[in-house]
Coordinates of C-alpha atoms and ligand atoms in Angstrom, one line a residue:
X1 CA -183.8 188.8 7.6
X2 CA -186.1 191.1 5.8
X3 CA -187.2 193.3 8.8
X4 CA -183.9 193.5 10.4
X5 CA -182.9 194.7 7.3
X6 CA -185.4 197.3 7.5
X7 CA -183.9 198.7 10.3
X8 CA -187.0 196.6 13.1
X9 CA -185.3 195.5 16.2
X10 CA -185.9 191.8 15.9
X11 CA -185.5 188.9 18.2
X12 CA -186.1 185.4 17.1
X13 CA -187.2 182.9 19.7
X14 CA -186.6 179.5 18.5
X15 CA -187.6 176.3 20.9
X16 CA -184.8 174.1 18.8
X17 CA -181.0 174.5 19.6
X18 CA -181.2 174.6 15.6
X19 CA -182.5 177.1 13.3
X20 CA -184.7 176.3 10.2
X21 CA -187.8 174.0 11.7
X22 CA -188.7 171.7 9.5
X23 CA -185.9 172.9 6.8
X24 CA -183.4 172.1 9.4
X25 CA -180.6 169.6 9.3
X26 CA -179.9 166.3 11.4
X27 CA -176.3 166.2 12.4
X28 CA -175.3 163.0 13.9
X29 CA -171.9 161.1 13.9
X30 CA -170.6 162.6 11.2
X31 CA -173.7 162.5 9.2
X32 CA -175.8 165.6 8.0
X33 CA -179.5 165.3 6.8
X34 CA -182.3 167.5 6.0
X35 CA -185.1 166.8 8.7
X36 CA -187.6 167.7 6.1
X37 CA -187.5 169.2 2.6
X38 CA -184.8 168.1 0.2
X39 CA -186.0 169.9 -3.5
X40 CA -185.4 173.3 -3.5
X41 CA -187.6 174.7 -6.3
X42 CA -188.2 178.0 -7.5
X43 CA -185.1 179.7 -6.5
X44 CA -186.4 182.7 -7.8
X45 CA -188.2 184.0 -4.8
X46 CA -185.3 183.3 -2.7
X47 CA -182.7 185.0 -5.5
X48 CA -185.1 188.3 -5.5
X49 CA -185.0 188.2 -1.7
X50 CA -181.5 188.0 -1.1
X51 CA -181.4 190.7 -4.4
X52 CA -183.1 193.2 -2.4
X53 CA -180.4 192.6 0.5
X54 CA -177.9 193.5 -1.6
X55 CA -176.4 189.5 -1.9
X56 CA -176.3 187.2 -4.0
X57 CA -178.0 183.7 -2.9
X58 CA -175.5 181.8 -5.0
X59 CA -172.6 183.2 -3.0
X60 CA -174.5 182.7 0.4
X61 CA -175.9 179.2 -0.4
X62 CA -173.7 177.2 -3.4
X63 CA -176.6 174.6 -5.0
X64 CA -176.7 172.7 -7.9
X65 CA -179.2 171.8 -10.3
X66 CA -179.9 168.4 -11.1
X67 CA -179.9 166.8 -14.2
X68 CA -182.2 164.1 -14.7
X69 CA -184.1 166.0 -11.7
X70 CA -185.7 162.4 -10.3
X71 CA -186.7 158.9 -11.0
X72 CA -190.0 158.5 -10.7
X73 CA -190.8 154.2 -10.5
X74 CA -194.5 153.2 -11.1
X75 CA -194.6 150.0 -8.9
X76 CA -192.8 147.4 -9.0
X77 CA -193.3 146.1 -13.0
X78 CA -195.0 149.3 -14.1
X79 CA -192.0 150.9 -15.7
X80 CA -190.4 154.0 -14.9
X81 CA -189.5 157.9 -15.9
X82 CA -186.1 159.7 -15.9
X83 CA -186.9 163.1 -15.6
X84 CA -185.1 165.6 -17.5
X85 CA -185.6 169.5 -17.5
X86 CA -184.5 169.5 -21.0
X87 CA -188.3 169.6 -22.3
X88 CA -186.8 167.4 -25.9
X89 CA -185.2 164.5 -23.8
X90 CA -188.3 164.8 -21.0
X91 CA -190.5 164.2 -24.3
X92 CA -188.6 161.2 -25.7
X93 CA -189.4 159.5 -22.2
X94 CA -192.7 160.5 -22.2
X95 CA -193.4 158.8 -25.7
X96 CA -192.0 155.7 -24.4
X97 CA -194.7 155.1 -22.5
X98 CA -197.0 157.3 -24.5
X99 CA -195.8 158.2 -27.9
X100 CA -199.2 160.7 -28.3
X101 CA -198.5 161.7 -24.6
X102 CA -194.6 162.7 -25.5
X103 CA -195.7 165.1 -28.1
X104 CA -198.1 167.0 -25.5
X105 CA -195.2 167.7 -23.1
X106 CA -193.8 170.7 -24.7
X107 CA -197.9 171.9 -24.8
X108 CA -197.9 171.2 -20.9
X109 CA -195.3 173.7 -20.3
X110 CA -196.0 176.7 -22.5
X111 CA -199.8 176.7 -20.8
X112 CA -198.4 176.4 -16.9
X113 CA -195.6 178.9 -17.5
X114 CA -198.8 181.3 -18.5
X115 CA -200.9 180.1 -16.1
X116 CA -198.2 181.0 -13.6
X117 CA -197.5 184.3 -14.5
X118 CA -201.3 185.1 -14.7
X119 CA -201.7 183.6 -10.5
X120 CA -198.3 184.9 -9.7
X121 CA -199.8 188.3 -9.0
X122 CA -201.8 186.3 -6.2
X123 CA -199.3 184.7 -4.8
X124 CA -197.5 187.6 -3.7
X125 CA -200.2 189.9 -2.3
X126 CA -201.8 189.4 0.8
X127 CA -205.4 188.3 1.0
X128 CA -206.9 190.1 3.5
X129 CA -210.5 190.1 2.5
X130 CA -213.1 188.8 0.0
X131 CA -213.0 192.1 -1.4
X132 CA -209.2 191.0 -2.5
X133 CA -210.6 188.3 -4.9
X134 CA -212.6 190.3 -6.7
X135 CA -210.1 193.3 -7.3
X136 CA -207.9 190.2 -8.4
X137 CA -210.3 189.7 -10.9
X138 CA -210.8 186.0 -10.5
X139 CA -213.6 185.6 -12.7
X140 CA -211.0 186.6 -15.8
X141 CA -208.5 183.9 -14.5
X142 CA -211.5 181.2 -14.4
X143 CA -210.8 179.1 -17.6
X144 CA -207.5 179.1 -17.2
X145 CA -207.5 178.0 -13.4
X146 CA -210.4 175.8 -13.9
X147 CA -211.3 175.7 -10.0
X148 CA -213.7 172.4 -10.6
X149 CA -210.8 170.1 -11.4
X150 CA -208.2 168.2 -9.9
X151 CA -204.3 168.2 -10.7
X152 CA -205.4 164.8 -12.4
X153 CA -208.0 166.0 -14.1
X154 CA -206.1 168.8 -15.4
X155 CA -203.3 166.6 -16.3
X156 CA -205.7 164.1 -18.4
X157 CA -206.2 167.3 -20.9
X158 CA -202.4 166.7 -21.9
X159 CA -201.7 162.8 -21.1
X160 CA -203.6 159.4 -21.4
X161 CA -200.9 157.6 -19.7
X162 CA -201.9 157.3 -15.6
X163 CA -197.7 157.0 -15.3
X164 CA -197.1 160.1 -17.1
X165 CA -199.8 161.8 -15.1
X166 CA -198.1 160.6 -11.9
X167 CA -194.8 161.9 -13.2
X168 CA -196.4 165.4 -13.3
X169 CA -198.4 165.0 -10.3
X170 CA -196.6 163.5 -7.4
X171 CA -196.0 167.2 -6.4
X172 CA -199.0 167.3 -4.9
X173 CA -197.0 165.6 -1.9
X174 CA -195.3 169.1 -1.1
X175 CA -198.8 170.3 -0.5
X176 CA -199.4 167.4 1.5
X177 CA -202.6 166.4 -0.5
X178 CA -203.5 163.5 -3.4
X179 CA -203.6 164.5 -7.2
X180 CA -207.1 163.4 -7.7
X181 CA -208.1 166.3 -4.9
X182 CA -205.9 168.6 -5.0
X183 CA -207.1 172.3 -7.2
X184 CA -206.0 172.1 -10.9
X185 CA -204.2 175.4 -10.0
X186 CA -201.1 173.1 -8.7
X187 CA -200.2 171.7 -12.3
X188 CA -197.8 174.3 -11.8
X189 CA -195.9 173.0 -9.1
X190 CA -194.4 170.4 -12.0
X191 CA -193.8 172.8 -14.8
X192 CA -191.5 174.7 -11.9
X193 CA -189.3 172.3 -11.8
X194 CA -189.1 172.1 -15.6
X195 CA -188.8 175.5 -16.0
X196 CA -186.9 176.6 -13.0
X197 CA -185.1 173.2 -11.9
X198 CA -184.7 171.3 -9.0
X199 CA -182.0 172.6 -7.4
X200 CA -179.9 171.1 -4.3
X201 CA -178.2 173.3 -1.9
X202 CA -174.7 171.9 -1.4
X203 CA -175.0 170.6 2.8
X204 CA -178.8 170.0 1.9
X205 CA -182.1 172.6 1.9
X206 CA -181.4 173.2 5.9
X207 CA -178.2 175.3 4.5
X208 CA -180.3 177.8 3.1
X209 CA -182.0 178.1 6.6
X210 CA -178.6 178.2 8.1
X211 CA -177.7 180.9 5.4
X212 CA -180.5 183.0 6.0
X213 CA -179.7 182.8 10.0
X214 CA -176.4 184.3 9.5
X215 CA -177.5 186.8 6.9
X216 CA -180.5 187.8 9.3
X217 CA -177.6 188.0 12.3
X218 CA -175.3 190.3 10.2
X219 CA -178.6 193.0 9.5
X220 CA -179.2 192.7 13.0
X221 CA -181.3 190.2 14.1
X222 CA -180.8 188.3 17.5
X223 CA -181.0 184.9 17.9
X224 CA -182.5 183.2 21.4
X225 CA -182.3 179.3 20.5
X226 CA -183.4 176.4 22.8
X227 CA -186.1 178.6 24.4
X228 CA -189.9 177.9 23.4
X229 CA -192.5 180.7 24.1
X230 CA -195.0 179.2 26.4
X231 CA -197.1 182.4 25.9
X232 CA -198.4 185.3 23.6
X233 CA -199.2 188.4 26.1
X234 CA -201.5 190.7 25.3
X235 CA -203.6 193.8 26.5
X236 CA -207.5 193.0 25.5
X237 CA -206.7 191.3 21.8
X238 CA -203.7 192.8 21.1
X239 CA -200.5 191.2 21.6
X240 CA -197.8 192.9 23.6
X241 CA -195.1 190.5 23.9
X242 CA -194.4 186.9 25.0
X243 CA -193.3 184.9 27.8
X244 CA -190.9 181.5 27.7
X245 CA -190.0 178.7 29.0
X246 CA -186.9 180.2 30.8
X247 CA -189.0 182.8 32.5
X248 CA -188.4 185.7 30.4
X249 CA -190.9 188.5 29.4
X250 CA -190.3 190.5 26.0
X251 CA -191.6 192.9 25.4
X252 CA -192.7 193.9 21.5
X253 CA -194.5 196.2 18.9
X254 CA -195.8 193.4 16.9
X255 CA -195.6 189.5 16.9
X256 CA -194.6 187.7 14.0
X257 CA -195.7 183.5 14.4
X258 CA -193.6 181.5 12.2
X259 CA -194.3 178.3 14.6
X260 CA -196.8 176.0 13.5
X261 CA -200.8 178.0 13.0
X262 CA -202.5 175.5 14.5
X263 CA -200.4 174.5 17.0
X264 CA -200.0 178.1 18.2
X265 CA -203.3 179.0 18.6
X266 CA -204.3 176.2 20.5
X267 CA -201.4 176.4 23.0
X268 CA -200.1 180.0 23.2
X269 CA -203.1 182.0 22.7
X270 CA -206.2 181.8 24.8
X271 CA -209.4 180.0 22.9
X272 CA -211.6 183.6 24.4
X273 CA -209.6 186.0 22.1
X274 CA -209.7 184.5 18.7
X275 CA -213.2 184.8 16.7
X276 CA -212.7 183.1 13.4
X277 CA -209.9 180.7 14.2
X278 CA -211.0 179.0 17.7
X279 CA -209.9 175.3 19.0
X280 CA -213.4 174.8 17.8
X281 CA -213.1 175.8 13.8
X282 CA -209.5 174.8 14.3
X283 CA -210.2 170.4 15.0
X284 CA -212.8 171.2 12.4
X285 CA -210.7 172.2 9.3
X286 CA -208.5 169.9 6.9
X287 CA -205.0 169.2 7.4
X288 CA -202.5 167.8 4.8
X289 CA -200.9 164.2 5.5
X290 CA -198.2 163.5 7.6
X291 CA -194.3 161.5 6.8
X292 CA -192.9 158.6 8.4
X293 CA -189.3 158.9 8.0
X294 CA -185.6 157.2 8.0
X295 CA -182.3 158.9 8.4
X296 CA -179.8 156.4 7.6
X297 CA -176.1 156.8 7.4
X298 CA -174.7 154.2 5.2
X299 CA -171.3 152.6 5.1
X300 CA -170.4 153.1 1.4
X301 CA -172.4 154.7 -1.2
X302 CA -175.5 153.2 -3.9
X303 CA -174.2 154.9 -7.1
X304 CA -176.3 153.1 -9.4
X305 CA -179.6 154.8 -7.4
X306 CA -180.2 158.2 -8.6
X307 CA -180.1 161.8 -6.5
X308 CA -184.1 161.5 -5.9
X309 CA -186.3 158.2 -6.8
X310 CA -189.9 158.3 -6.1
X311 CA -191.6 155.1 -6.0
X312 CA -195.1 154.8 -6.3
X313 CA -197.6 152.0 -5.1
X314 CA -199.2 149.1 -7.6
X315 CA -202.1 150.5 -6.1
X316 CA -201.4 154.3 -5.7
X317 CA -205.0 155.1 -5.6
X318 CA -205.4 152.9 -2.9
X319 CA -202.6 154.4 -1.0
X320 CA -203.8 157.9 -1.1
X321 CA -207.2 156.5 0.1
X322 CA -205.4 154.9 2.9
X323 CA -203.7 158.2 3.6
X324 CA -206.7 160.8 2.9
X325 CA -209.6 158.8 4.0
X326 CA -209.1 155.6 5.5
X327 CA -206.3 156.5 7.7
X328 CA -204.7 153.4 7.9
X329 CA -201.5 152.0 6.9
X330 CA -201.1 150.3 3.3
X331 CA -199.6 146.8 2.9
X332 CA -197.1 148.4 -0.6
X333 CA -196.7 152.2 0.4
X334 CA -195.8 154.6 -1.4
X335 CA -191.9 156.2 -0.5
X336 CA -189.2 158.3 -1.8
X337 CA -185.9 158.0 -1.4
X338 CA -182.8 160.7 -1.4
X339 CA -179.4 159.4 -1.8
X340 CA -177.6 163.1 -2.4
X341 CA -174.0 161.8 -1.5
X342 CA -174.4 161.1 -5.6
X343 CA -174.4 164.9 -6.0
X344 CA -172.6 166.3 -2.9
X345 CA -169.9 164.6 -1.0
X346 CA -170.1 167.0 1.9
X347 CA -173.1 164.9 4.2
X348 CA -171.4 161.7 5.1
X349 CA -167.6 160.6 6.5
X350 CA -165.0 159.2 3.9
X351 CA -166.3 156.2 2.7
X352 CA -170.2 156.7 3.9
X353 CA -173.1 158.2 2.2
X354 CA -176.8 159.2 3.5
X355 CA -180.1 158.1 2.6
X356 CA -183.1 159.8 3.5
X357 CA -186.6 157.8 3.2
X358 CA -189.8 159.5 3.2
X359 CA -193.4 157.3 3.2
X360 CA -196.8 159.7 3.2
X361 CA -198.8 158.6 6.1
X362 CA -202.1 160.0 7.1
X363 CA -201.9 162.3 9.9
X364 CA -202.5 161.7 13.5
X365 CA -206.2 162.8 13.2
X366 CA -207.2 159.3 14.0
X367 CA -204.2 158.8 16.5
X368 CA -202.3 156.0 15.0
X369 CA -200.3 154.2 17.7
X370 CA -196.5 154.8 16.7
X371 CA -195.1 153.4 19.1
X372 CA -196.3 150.0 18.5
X373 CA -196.2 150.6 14.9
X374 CA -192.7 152.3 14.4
X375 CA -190.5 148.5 14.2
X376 CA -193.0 146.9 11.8
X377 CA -193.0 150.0 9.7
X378 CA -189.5 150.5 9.3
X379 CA -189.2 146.6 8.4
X380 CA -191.8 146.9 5.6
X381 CA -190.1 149.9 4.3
X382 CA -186.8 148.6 4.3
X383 CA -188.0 145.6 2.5
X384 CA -189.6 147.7 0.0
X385 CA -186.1 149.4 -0.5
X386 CA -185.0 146.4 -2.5
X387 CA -187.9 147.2 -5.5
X388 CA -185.3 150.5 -5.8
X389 CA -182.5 148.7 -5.9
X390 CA -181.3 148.5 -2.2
X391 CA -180.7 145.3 -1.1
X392 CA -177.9 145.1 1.4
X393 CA -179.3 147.9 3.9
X394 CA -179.2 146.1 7.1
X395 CA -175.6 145.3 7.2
X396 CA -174.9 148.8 6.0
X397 CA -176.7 151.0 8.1
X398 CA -173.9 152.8 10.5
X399 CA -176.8 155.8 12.0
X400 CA -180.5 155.6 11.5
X401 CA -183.0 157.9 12.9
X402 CA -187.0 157.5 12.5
X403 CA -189.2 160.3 12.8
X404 CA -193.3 159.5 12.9
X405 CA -196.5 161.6 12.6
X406 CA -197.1 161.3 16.2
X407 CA -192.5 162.4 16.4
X408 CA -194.1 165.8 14.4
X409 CA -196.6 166.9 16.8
X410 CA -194.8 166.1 20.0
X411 CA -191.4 166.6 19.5
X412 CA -191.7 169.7 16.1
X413 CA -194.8 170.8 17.9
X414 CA -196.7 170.4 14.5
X415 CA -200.8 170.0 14.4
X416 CA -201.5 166.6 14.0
X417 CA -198.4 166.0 12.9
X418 CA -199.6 167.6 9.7
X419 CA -196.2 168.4 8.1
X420 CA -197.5 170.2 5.6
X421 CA -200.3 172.4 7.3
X422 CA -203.2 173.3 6.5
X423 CA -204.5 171.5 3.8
X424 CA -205.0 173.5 -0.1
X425 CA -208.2 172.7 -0.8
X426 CA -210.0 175.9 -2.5
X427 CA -211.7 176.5 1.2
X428 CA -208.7 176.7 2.5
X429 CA -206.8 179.3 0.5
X430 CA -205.9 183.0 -0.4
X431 CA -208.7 184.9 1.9
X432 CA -209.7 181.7 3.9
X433 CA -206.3 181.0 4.9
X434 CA -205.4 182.5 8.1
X435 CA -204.4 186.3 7.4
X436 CA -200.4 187.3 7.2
X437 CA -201.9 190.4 9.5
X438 CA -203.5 187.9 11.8
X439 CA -207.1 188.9 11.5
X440 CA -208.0 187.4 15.3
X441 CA -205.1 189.8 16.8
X442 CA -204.0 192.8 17.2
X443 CA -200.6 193.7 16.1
X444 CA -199.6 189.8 15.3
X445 CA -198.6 188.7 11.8
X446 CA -197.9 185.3 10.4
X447 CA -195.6 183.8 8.6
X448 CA -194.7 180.5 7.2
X449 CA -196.9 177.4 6.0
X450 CA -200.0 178.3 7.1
X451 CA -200.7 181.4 6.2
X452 CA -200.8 182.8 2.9
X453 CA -200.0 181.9 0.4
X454 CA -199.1 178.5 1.7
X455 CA -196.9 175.6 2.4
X456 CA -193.6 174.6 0.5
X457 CA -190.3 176.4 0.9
X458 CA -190.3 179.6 -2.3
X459 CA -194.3 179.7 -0.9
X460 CA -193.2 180.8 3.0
X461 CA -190.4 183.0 1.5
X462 CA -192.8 184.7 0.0
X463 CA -195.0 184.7 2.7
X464 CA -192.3 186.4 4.5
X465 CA -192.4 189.5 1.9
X466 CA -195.9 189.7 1.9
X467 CA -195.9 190.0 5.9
X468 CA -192.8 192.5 6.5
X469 CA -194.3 194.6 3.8
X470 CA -197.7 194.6 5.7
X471 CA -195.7 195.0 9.6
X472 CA -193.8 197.6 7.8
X473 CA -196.6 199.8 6.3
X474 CA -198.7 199.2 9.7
X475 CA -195.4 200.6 11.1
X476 CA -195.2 203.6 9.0
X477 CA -191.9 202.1 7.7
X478 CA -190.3 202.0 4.3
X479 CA -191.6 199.1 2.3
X480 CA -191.3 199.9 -1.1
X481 CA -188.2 198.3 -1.8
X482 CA -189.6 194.9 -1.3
X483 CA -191.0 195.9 -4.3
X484 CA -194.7 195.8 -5.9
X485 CA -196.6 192.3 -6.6
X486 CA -196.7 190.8 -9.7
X487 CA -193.8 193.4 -11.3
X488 CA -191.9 191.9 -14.0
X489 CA -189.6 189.1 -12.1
X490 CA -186.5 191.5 -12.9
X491 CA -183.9 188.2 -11.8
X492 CA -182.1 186.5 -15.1
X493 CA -184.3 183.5 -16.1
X494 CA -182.4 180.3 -15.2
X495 CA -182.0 178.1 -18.0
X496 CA -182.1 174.2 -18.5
X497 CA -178.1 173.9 -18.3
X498 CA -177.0 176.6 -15.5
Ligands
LIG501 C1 -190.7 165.7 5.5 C2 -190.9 167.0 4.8 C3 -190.5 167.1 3.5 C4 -190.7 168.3 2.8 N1 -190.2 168.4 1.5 C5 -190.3 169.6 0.9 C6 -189.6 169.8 -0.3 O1 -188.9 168.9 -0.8 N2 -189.6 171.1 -0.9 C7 -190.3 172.1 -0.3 O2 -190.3 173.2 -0.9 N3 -191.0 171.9 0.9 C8 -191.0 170.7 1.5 N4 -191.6 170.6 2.7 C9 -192.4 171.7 3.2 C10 -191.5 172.7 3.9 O3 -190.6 172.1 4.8 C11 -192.4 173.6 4.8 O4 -193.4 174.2 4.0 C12 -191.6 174.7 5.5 O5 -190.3 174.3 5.9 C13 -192.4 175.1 6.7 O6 -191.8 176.2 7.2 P1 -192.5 177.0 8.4 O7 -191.7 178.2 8.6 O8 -194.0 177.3 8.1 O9 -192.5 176.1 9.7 P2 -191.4 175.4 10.5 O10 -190.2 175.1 9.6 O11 -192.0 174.3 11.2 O12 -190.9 176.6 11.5 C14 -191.6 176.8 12.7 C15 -190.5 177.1 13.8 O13 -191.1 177.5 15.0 C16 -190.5 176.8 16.0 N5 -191.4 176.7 17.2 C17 -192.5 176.0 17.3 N6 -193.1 176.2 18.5 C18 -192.4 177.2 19.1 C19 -192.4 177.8 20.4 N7 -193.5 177.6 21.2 N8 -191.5 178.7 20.7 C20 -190.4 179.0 19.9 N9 -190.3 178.3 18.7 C21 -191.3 177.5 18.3 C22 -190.1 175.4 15.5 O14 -189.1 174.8 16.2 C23 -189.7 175.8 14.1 O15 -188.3 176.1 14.0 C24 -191.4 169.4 3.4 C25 -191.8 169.3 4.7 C26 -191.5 168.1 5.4 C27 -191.9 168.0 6.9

């Protein structure tokens, strides 16, 4: 969208008849899901975007913001949070559990909303050296950022409760990683969606994908979908094109990879040409979990379950063990479920709703058998649907649709089935990541989740501003009016009620 907008001849090869990867929707019998991503955060990076077109994302993409964002259940007699943007009401819940906790909520949120505009700088330049880390001027942002603790840790600063610390921690999923090891620097991640909302695109997150498509299309883009590149040419170690599955050659300037890093590297660009990230380095680095997941159309709707609940293990630590480290399945997993026809009436036939199920699972690192361990899976989480309220499933169900990690790497051509890439451990990020101007390769750029500065939908728009303004300036192409990091965010600040 961006670079067709700046004039770049650009064709899009996409291997799915579909556009929008993993923020694509499932459209079956009637029924219309998002295959992965359902809370669209941070609409601000997406509103500048669409800004700098000249459009308004409202207009493209209608979305509403939800009020109480989620329900977040703490097992199955541990209680549970209604969470509210409106900080006041958020606090009263807090203090039920907590009453010293409640008064520290409002504190919570004035510190993130600085620590975020002190890191935002970061998180929309490129990091293209070491050298970029010290002109940052890291070592002023080090108390706030505090590098040597966890979300959790962090998190303990403001609340005693472990509930309330899940309540502002769970986020950690969207990195793919667990609270207790995931950098302090991601407390933000929950004071967005405070600040910022959770928002829901009416037809689900895959409309914004499908939004963008038709935006890039009218700048000027062309669209080949249903044909996978098999390869990246190139003249010594610089890419001059690619070859796919149908036999084509195209020709190119510059190569932008959105597909998954990983997966790329290892089967579309030859192990000889790439110094820093080789199959080698690549088995060798840390990935985030992976999802098992149920699409299920339902005959009738469950109004008394909320837009998103999240349900957490009696023994969550033991979970996220089971999922980091011990790569096995637990016997009370952890789940979420979506149930949007509460919010938007467009995703289901008359009288029919959709629920969307989502369990972390450790990625296929260890090879899990799916196959064999799909049915028994879907049983235990269907079971555990009743602790949220759903007890009638079976004899509703009218579509259902399961998706495993070993679905993500075969059939989405994702690493391990890593959903959400490259882990976000410190070794892992800003200058370690992989470059947006690939550092292996000449004249290819990246773009997406695992790059900088990282996974999570307003992350990989950003991603996509940081790498058109690089291709364009490598180019000797206007970039300027992507504008300069870190300026003043000139979009209105969206309040608690819009
Ligand atoms: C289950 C799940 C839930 C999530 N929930 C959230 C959420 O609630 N909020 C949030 O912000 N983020 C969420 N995320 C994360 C978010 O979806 C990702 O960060 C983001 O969509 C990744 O985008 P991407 O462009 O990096 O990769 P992708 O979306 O995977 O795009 C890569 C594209 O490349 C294509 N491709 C691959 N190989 C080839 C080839 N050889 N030739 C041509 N095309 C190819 C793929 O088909 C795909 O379309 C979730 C992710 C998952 C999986």
């Amino acid at each position: 969208m961006l670079l067709a907008n700046a004039g770049v001849n650009v064709r899009v090869i996409e291997r799915l008849p579909t556009v929008g990867g993993r923020c694509s929707a499932i459209r079956e019998q009637g029924y219309r899901f998002d295959l992965g991503p359902t809370f669209f955060l941070y609409p601000r990076v997406l509103e500048r975007l669409y800004k700098m077109l000249g459009r308004d994302l409202h207009q493209e993409v209608p979305m509403v913001r939800l009020d109480p964002q989620y329900r977040v259940m703490f097992g199955d007699s541990g209680g549970d949070l209604l969470c509210s943007p409106d900080i006041d009401t958020m606090a009263a819940q807090v203090a039920k559990l907590n009453p010293e906790d409640g008064k520290n909520v409002g504190r919570f949120i004035a510190e993130n909303r600085i620590k975020l505009e002190r890191f935002r700088p970061s998180l929309e330049s490129p990091f293209l050296s070491w050298r970029d880390l010290i002109s940052w001027d890291l070592i002023k942002l080090l108390p706030l950022l505090r590098p040597w603790k966890s979300v959790d840790g962090e998190l303990s600063r403001y609340f005693q409760d472990p509930r309330t610390r899940l309540a502002f921690s769970f986020q950690a999923k969207y990195l793919g990683m667990s609270p207790f090891n995931c950098p302090s620097l991601f407390t933000i991640l929950s004071y967005l969606e405070y600040d910022f909302g959770v928002w829901h695109p009416i037809g689900g997150c895959n409309a914004i994908s499908e939004g963008m498509a038709r935006t890039a299309t009218e700048v000027g883009a062309t669209f080949n979908m249903g044909e996978a590149v098999t390869e990246v040419l190139f003249e010594g170690r610089k890419a001059v094109g690619v070859r796919t599955d149908r036999g084509e050659t195209y020709m190119a300037d510059a190569v932008v990879i959105n597909a998954d890093f990983a997966q790329t590297m290892k089967k579309l660009v030859p192990d000889r040409l790439r110094k820093r990230w080789t199959d080698k380095k690549l088995a060798g680095k840390r990935y985030s979990c992976s999802t098992f997941m149920m699409y299920l159309g339902i005959e009738g709707r469950y109004d008394n379950l909320h837009h998103h609940t999240i349900y957490t293990s009696n023994d969550y630590i033991g979970n996220l063990a089971d999922i980091e480290t011990n790569h096995r399945l637990s016997d009370d997993p952890s789940f979420y479920v979506q149930n949007p026809g509460v919010t938007d009436d467009t995703l289901a036939p008359k009288g029919h709703s959709t629920l969307y199920v989502l369990s972390p699972v450790c990625n296929q690192q260890t090879s899990l058998d799916w196959k064999s361990l799909a049915p028994a899976y879907r049983d235990k989480l269907f079971q555990s649907l009743k602790k949220v309220g759903i007890d009638d499933l079976e004899k509703r169900v009218r579509y259902e649709k399961i998706v495993t990690p070993d679905d993500w790497e075969n059939n989405y051509e994702v690493y391990r089935g890593a959903t959400f890439n490259l882990a976000h451990n410190l070794g892992q990020m800003l200058h370690l990541r992989p470059r947006n101007r690939f550092e292996d390769l000449g004249n290819v750029y990246l773009v997406g989740g695992g790059t900088h500065p990282g996974s999570g939908l307003p992350v990989i728009y950003e991603s996509a501003r940081i790498t058109t303004r690089l291709l364009l300036q490598d180019f000797g192409l206007d970039a300027a009016w992507l504008g300069v990091p870190g300026a003043k965010d000139e979009t209105a600040p969206v309040t608690a009620n819009s």
